[in-house]
CSV table of C-alpha atoms and ligand atoms in Angstrom, one decimal:
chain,number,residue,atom,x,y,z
W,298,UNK,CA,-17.6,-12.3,-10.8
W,299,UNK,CA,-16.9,-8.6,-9.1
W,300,UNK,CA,-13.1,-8.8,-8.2
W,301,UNK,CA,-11.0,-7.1,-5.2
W,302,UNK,CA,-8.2,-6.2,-4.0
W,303,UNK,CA,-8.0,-6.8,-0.3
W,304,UNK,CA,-4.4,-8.1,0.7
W,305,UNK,CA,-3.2,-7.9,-3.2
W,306,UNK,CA,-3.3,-11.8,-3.7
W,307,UNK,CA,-6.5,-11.4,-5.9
W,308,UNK,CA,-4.4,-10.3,-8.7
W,309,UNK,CA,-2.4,-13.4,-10.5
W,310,UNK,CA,1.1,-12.9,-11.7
W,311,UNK,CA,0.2,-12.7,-14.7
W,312,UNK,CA,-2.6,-10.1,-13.8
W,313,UNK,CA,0.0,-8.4,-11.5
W,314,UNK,CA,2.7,-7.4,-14.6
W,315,UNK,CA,-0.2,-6.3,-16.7
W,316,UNK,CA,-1.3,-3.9,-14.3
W,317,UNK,CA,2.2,-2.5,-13.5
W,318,UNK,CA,3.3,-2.5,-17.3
W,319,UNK,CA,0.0,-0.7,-17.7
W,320,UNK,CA,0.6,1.9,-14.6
W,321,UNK,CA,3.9,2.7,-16.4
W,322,UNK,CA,1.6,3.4,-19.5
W,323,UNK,CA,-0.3,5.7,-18.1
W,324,UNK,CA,2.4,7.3,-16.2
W,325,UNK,CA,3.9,8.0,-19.5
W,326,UNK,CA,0.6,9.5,-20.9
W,327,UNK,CA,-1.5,10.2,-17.8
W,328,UNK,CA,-4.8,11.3,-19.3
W,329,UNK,CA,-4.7,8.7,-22.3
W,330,UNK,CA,-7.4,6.9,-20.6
W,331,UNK,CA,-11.5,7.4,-20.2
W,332,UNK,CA,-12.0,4.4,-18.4
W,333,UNK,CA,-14.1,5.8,-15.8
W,334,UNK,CA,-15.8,8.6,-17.9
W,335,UNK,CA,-19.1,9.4,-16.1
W,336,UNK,CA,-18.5,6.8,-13.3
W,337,UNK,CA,-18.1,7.5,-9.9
W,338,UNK,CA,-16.2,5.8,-7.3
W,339,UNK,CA,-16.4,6.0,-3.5
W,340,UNK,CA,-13.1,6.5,-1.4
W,341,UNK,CA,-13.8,5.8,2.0
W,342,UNK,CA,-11.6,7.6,5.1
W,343,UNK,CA,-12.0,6.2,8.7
W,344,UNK,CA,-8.2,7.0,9.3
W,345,UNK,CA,-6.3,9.9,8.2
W,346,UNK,CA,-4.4,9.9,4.7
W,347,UNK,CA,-2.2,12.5,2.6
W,348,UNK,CA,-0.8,10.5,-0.9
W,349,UNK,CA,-3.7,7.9,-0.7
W,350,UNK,CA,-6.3,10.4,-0.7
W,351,UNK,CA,-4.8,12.5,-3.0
W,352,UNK,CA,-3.6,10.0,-5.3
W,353,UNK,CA,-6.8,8.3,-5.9
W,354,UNK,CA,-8.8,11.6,-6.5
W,355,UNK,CA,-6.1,13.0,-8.8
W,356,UNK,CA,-5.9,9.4,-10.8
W,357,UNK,CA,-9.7,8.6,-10.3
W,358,UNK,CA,-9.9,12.6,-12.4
W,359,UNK,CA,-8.0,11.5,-14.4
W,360,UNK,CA,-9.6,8.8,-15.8
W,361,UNK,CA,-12.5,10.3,-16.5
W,362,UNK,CA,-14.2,9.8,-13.2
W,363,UNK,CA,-15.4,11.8,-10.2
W,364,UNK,CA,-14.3,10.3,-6.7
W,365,UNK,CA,-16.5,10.7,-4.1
W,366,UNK,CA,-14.3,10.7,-0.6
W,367,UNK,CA,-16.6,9.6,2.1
W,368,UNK,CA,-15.3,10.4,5.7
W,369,UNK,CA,-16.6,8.4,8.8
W,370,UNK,CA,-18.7,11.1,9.7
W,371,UNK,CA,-20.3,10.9,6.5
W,372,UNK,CA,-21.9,7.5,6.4
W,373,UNK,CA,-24.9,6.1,8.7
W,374,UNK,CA,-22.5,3.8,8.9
W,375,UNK,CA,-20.8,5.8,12.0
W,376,UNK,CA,-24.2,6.0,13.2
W,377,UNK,CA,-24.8,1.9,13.0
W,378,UNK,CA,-26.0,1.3,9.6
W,379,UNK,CA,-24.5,-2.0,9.0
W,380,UNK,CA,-21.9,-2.8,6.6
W,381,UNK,CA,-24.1,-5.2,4.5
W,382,UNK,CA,-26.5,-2.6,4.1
W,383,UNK,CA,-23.7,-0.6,3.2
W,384,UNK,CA,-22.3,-2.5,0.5
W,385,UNK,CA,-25.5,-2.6,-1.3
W,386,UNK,CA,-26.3,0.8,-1.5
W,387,UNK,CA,-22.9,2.0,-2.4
W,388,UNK,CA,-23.0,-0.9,-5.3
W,389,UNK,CA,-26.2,0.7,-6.7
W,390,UNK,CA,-24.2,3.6,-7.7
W,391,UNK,CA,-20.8,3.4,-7.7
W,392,UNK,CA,-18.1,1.6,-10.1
W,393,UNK,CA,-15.7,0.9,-7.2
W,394,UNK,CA,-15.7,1.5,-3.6
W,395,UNK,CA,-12.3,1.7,-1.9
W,396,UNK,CA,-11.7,1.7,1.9
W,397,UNK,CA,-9.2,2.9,4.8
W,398,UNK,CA,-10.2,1.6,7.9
W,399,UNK,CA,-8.9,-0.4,10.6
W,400,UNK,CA,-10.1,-3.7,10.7
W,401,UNK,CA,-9.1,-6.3,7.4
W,402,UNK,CA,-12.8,-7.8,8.9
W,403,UNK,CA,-14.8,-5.0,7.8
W,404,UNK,CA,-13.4,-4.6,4.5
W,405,UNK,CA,-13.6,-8.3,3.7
W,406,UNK,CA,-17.6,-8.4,5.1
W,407,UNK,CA,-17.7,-5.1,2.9
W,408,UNK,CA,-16.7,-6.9,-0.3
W,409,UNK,CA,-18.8,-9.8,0.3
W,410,UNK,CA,-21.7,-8.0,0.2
W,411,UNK,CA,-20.2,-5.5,-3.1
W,412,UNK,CA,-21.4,-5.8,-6.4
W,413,UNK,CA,-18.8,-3.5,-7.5
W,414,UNK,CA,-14.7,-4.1,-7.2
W,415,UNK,CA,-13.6,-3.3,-3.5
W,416,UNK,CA,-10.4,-2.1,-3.1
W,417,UNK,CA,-8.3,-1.5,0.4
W,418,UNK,CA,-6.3,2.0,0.7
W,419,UNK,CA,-5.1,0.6,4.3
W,420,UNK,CA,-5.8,-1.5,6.9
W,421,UNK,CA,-4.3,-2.8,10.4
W,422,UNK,CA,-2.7,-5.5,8.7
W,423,UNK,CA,-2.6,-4.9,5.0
W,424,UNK,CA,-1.6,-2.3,2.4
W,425,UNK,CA,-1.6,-3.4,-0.9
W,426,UNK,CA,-2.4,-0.7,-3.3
W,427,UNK,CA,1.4,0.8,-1.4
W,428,UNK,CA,3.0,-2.4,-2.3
W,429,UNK,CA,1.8,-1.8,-6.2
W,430,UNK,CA,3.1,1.4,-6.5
W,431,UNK,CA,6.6,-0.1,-5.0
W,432,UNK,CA,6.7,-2.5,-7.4
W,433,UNK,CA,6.3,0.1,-10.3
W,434,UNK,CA,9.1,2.0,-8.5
W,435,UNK,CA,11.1,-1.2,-8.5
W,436,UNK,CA,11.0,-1.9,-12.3
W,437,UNK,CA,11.3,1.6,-13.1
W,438,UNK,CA,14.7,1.3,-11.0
W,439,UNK,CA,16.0,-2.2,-12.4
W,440,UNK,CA,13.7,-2.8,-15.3
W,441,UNK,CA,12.8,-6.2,-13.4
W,442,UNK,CA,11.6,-7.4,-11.3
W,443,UNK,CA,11.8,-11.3,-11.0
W,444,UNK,CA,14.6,-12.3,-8.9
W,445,UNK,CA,15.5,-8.6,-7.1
W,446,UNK,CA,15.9,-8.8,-3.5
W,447,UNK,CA,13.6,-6.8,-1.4
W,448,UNK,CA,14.9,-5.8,2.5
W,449,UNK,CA,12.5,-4.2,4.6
W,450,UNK,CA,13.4,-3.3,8.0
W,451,UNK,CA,11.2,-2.1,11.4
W,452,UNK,CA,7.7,-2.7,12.5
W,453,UNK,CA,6.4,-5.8,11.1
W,454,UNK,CA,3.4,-4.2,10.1
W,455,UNK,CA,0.7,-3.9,7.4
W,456,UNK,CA,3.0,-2.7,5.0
W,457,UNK,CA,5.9,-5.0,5.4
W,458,UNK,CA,2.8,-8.0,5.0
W,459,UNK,CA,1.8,-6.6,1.8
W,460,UNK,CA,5.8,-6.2,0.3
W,461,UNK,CA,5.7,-9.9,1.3
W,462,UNK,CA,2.4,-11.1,-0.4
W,463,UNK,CA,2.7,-8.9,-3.1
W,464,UNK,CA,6.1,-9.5,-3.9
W,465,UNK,CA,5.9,-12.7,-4.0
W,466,UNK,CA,3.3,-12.5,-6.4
W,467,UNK,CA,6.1,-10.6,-8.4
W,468,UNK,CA,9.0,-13.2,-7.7
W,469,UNK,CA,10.9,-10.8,-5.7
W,470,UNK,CA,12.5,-12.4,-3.0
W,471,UNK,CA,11.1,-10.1,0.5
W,472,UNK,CA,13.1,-10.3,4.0
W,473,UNK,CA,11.7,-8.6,6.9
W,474,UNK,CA,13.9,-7.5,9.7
W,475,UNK,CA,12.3,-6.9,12.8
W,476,UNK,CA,12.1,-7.4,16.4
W,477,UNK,CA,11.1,-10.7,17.5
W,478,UNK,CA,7.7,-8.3,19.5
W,479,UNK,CA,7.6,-6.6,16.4
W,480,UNK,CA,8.0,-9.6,13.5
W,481,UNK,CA,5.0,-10.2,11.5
W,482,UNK,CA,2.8,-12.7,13.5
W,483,UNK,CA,3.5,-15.8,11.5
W,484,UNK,CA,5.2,-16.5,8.4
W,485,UNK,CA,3.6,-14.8,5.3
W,486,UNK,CA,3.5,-15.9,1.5
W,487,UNK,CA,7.4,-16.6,0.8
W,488,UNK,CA,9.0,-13.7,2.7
W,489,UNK,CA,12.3,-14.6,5.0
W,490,UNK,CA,11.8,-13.3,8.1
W,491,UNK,CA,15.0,-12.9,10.7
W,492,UNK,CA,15.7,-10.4,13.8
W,493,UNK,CA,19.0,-9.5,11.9
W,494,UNK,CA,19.0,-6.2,9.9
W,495,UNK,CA,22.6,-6.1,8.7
W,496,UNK,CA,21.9,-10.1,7.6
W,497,UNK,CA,18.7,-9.0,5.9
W,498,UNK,CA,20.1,-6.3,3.5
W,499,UNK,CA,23.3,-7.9,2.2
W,500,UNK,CA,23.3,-8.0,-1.5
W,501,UNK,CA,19.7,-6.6,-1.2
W,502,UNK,CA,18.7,-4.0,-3.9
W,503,UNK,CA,16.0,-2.1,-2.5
W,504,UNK,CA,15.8,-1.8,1.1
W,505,UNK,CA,12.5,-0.6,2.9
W,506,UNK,CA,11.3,1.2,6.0
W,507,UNK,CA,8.2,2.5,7.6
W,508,UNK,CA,6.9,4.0,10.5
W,509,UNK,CA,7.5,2.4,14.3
W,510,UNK,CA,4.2,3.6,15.5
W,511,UNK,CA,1.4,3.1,13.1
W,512,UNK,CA,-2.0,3.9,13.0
W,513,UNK,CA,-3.7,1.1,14.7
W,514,UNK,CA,-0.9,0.9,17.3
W,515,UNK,CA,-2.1,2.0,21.2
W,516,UNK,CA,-0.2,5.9,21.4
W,517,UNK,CA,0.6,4.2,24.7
W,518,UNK,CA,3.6,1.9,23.4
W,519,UNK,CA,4.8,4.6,21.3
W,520,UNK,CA,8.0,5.2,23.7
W,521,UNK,CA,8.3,1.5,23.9
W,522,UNK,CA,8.6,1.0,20.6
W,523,UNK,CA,10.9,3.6,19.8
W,524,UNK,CA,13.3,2.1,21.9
W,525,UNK,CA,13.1,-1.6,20.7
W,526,UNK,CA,13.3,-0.7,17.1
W,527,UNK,CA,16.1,1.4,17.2
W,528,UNK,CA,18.6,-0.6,16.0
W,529,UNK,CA,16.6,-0.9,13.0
W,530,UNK,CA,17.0,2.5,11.7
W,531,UNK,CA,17.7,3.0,8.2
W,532,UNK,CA,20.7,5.0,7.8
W,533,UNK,CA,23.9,5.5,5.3
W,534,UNK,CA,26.1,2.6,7.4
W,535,UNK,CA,23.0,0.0,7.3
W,536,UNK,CA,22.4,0.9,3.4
W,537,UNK,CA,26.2,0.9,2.8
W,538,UNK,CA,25.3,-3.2,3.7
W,539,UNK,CA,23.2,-3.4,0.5
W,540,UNK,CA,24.1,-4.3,-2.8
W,541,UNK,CA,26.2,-1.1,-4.4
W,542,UNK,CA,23.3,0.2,-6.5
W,543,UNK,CA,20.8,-0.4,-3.6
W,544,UNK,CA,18.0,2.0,-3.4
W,545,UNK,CA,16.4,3.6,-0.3
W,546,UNK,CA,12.5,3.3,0.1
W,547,UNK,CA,9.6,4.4,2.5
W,548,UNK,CA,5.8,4.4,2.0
W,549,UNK,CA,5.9,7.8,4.3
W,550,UNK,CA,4.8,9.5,6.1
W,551,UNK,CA,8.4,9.4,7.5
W,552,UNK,CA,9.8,10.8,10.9
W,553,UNK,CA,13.3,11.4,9.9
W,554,UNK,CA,15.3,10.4,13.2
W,555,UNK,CA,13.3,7.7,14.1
W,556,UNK,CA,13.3,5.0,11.4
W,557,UNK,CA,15.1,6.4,8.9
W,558,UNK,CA,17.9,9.5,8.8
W,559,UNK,CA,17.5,12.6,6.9
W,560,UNK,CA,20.5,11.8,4.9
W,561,UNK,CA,18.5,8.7,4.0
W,562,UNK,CA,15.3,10.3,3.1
W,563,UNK,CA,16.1,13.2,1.3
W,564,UNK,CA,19.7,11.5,-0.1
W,565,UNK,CA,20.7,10.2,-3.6
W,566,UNK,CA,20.4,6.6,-2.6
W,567,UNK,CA,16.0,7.3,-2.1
W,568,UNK,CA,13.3,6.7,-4.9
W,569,UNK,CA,10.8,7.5,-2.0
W,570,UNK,CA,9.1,10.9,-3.8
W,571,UNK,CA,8.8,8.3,-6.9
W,572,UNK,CA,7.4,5.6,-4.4
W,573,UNK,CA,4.8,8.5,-3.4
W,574,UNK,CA,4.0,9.7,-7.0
W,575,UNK,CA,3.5,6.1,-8.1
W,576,UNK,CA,0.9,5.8,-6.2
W,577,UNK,CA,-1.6,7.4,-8.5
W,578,UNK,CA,0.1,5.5,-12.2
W,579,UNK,CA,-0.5,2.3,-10.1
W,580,UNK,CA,-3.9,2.9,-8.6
W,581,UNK,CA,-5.4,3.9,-12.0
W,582,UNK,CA,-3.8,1.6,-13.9
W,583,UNK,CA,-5.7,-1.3,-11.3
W,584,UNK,CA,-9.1,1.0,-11.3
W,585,UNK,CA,-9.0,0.5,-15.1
W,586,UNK,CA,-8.8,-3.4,-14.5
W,587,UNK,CA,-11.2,-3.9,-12.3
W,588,UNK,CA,-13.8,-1.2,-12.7
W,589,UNK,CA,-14.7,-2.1,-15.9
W,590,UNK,CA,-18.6,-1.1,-16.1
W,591,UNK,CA,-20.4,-3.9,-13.8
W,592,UNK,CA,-24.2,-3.9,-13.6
W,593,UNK,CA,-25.3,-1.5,-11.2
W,594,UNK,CA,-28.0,-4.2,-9.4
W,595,UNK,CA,-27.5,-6.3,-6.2
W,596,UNK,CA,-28.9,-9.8,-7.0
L,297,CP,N1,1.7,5.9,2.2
L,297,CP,C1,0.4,6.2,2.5
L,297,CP,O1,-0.5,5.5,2.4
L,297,CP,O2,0.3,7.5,3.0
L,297,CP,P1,-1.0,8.2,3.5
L,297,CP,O3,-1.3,7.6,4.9
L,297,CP,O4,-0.7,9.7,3.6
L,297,CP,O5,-2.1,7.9,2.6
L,298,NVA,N1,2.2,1.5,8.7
L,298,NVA,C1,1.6,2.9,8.6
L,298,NVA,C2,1.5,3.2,7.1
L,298,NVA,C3,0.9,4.6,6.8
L,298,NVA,C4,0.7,4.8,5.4
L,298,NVA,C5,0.3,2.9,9.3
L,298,NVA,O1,-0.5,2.0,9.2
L,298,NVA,O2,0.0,3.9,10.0
């Protein structure tokens, strides 16, 4: 059966601390691998992107493979080619096809249709493949990762959804500050959700930000929610909060001011430039497990 990764579920624990023992493998020895020799996989872009681009055509490389980045403008399917037909095409000669869009609907009627792995670089409500790299930055940090305590504070948003489901794939206990307009809709895998930030981040180890406006938010409510999240800045006083060896983290791109300080950002308390270099140790390292040659036919 072709396997995914949509909201980062798919993956078992068991799966989960092979992949990240694996992505610090390859980190260690990044082109100790062939497993996509001669294959090509397709990187879909209907959003914008800096580290995921860049990460999966650098890791794809250097594996062996040639990624093949597909813009919107690129595909018949801008032009109302449906995403079934889609799906079948792209299986016939691809070894993985991996998407950025907007809605988690597309992507899921994409990999229904896939013959090939299917893998989401971002959508409105997910973003698992950041949530794997963070968790390679996390054992890298405490050589664990069972039992550390996660805070992420801000925008309840696609990447504070896939800390909490992936994290708790990884037994690291997730609480999400935020807003009671901007909490994450309804409680997700095992993740302790409060309006507190100073509550959420005592004792915590790592503790997480992201944007306030992302990019499936209306430009419209951008002042709006500036304002509301404010008190949810990470700075120095609310990591001070944190356990004493607490880490600073952020999936970027960052607007220093807003959600986080500069002091934060470029301090000694962030592992953020790791978080964004770990992107392409934990992509290949999950391109290797689920890109293993499939048959190129539909049926
Ligand atoms: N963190 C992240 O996914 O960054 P990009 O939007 O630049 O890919
Ligand atoms: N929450 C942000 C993440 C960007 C990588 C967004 O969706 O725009």
């Amino acid at each position: 059966m072709t396997r995914h990764f949509l909201i980062g579920s798919e993956l078992s624990p068991e799966e989960l601390r092979a992949v990240i023992e694996r992505a610090g493998e390859l980190k260690s020895a990044p082109l100790s691998s062939d497993a996509l020799a001669k294959r090509t996989v397709a990187l879909i872009f209907q959003r914008p992107s800096t580290r995921t681009r860049v990460s999966f055509e650098a890791g794809i490389a250097e594996l062996g493979g040639h990624p093949m980045v597909l813009r919107t403008e690129d595909l018949q399917l801008s032009r109302g080619e449906s995403v079934r037909d889609t799906a079948y095409v792209l299986s016939r000669h691809v070894a993985a096809i991996c998407i950025r869009t907007g809605p988690d609907e597309l992507v899921a009627e994409l990999a229904s249709h896939a013959t090939v792995p299917v893998v989401n670089m971002l959508t409105a409500e997910n973003h698992p493949c950041q949530a794997l790299a963070d968790l390679l930055t996390l054992r890298e940090e405490f050589g664990r990762l069972e039992g550390l305590k996660l805070a992420y504070v801000g925008d309840g948003n696609n990447v504070a959804r896939s800390l909490a489901i992936v994290g708790a794939q990884a037994g690291v206990e997730v609480r999400i500050a935020s807003p009671a307009a901007y909490s994450l809709e309804e409680p997700v895998a095992e993740a302790i959700l409060t309006d507190d930030p100073r509550a959420a981040v005592q004792g915590a180890d790592a503790v997480y930000t992201d944007v306030w406006v992302s990019m499936s938010d209306d430009p419209e409510s951008a002042a709006h929610r500036v304002q509301e999240l404010s008190p949810y800045r990470l700075d120095d006083r609310l990591l001070d909060q944190a356990a004493p060896h607490a880490i600073a983290m952020h999936c970027l791109p960052a607007h220093p001011g807003e959600e986080i300080t500069a002091e934060v950002l470029y301090g000694q308390r962030q592992r953020i430039w790791q978080q964004a270099e770990n992107r392409r140790h934990a992509q290949k390292a999950l391109l290797e497990y689920l890109a293993v040659p499939a048959p190129l036919a539909v049926e």
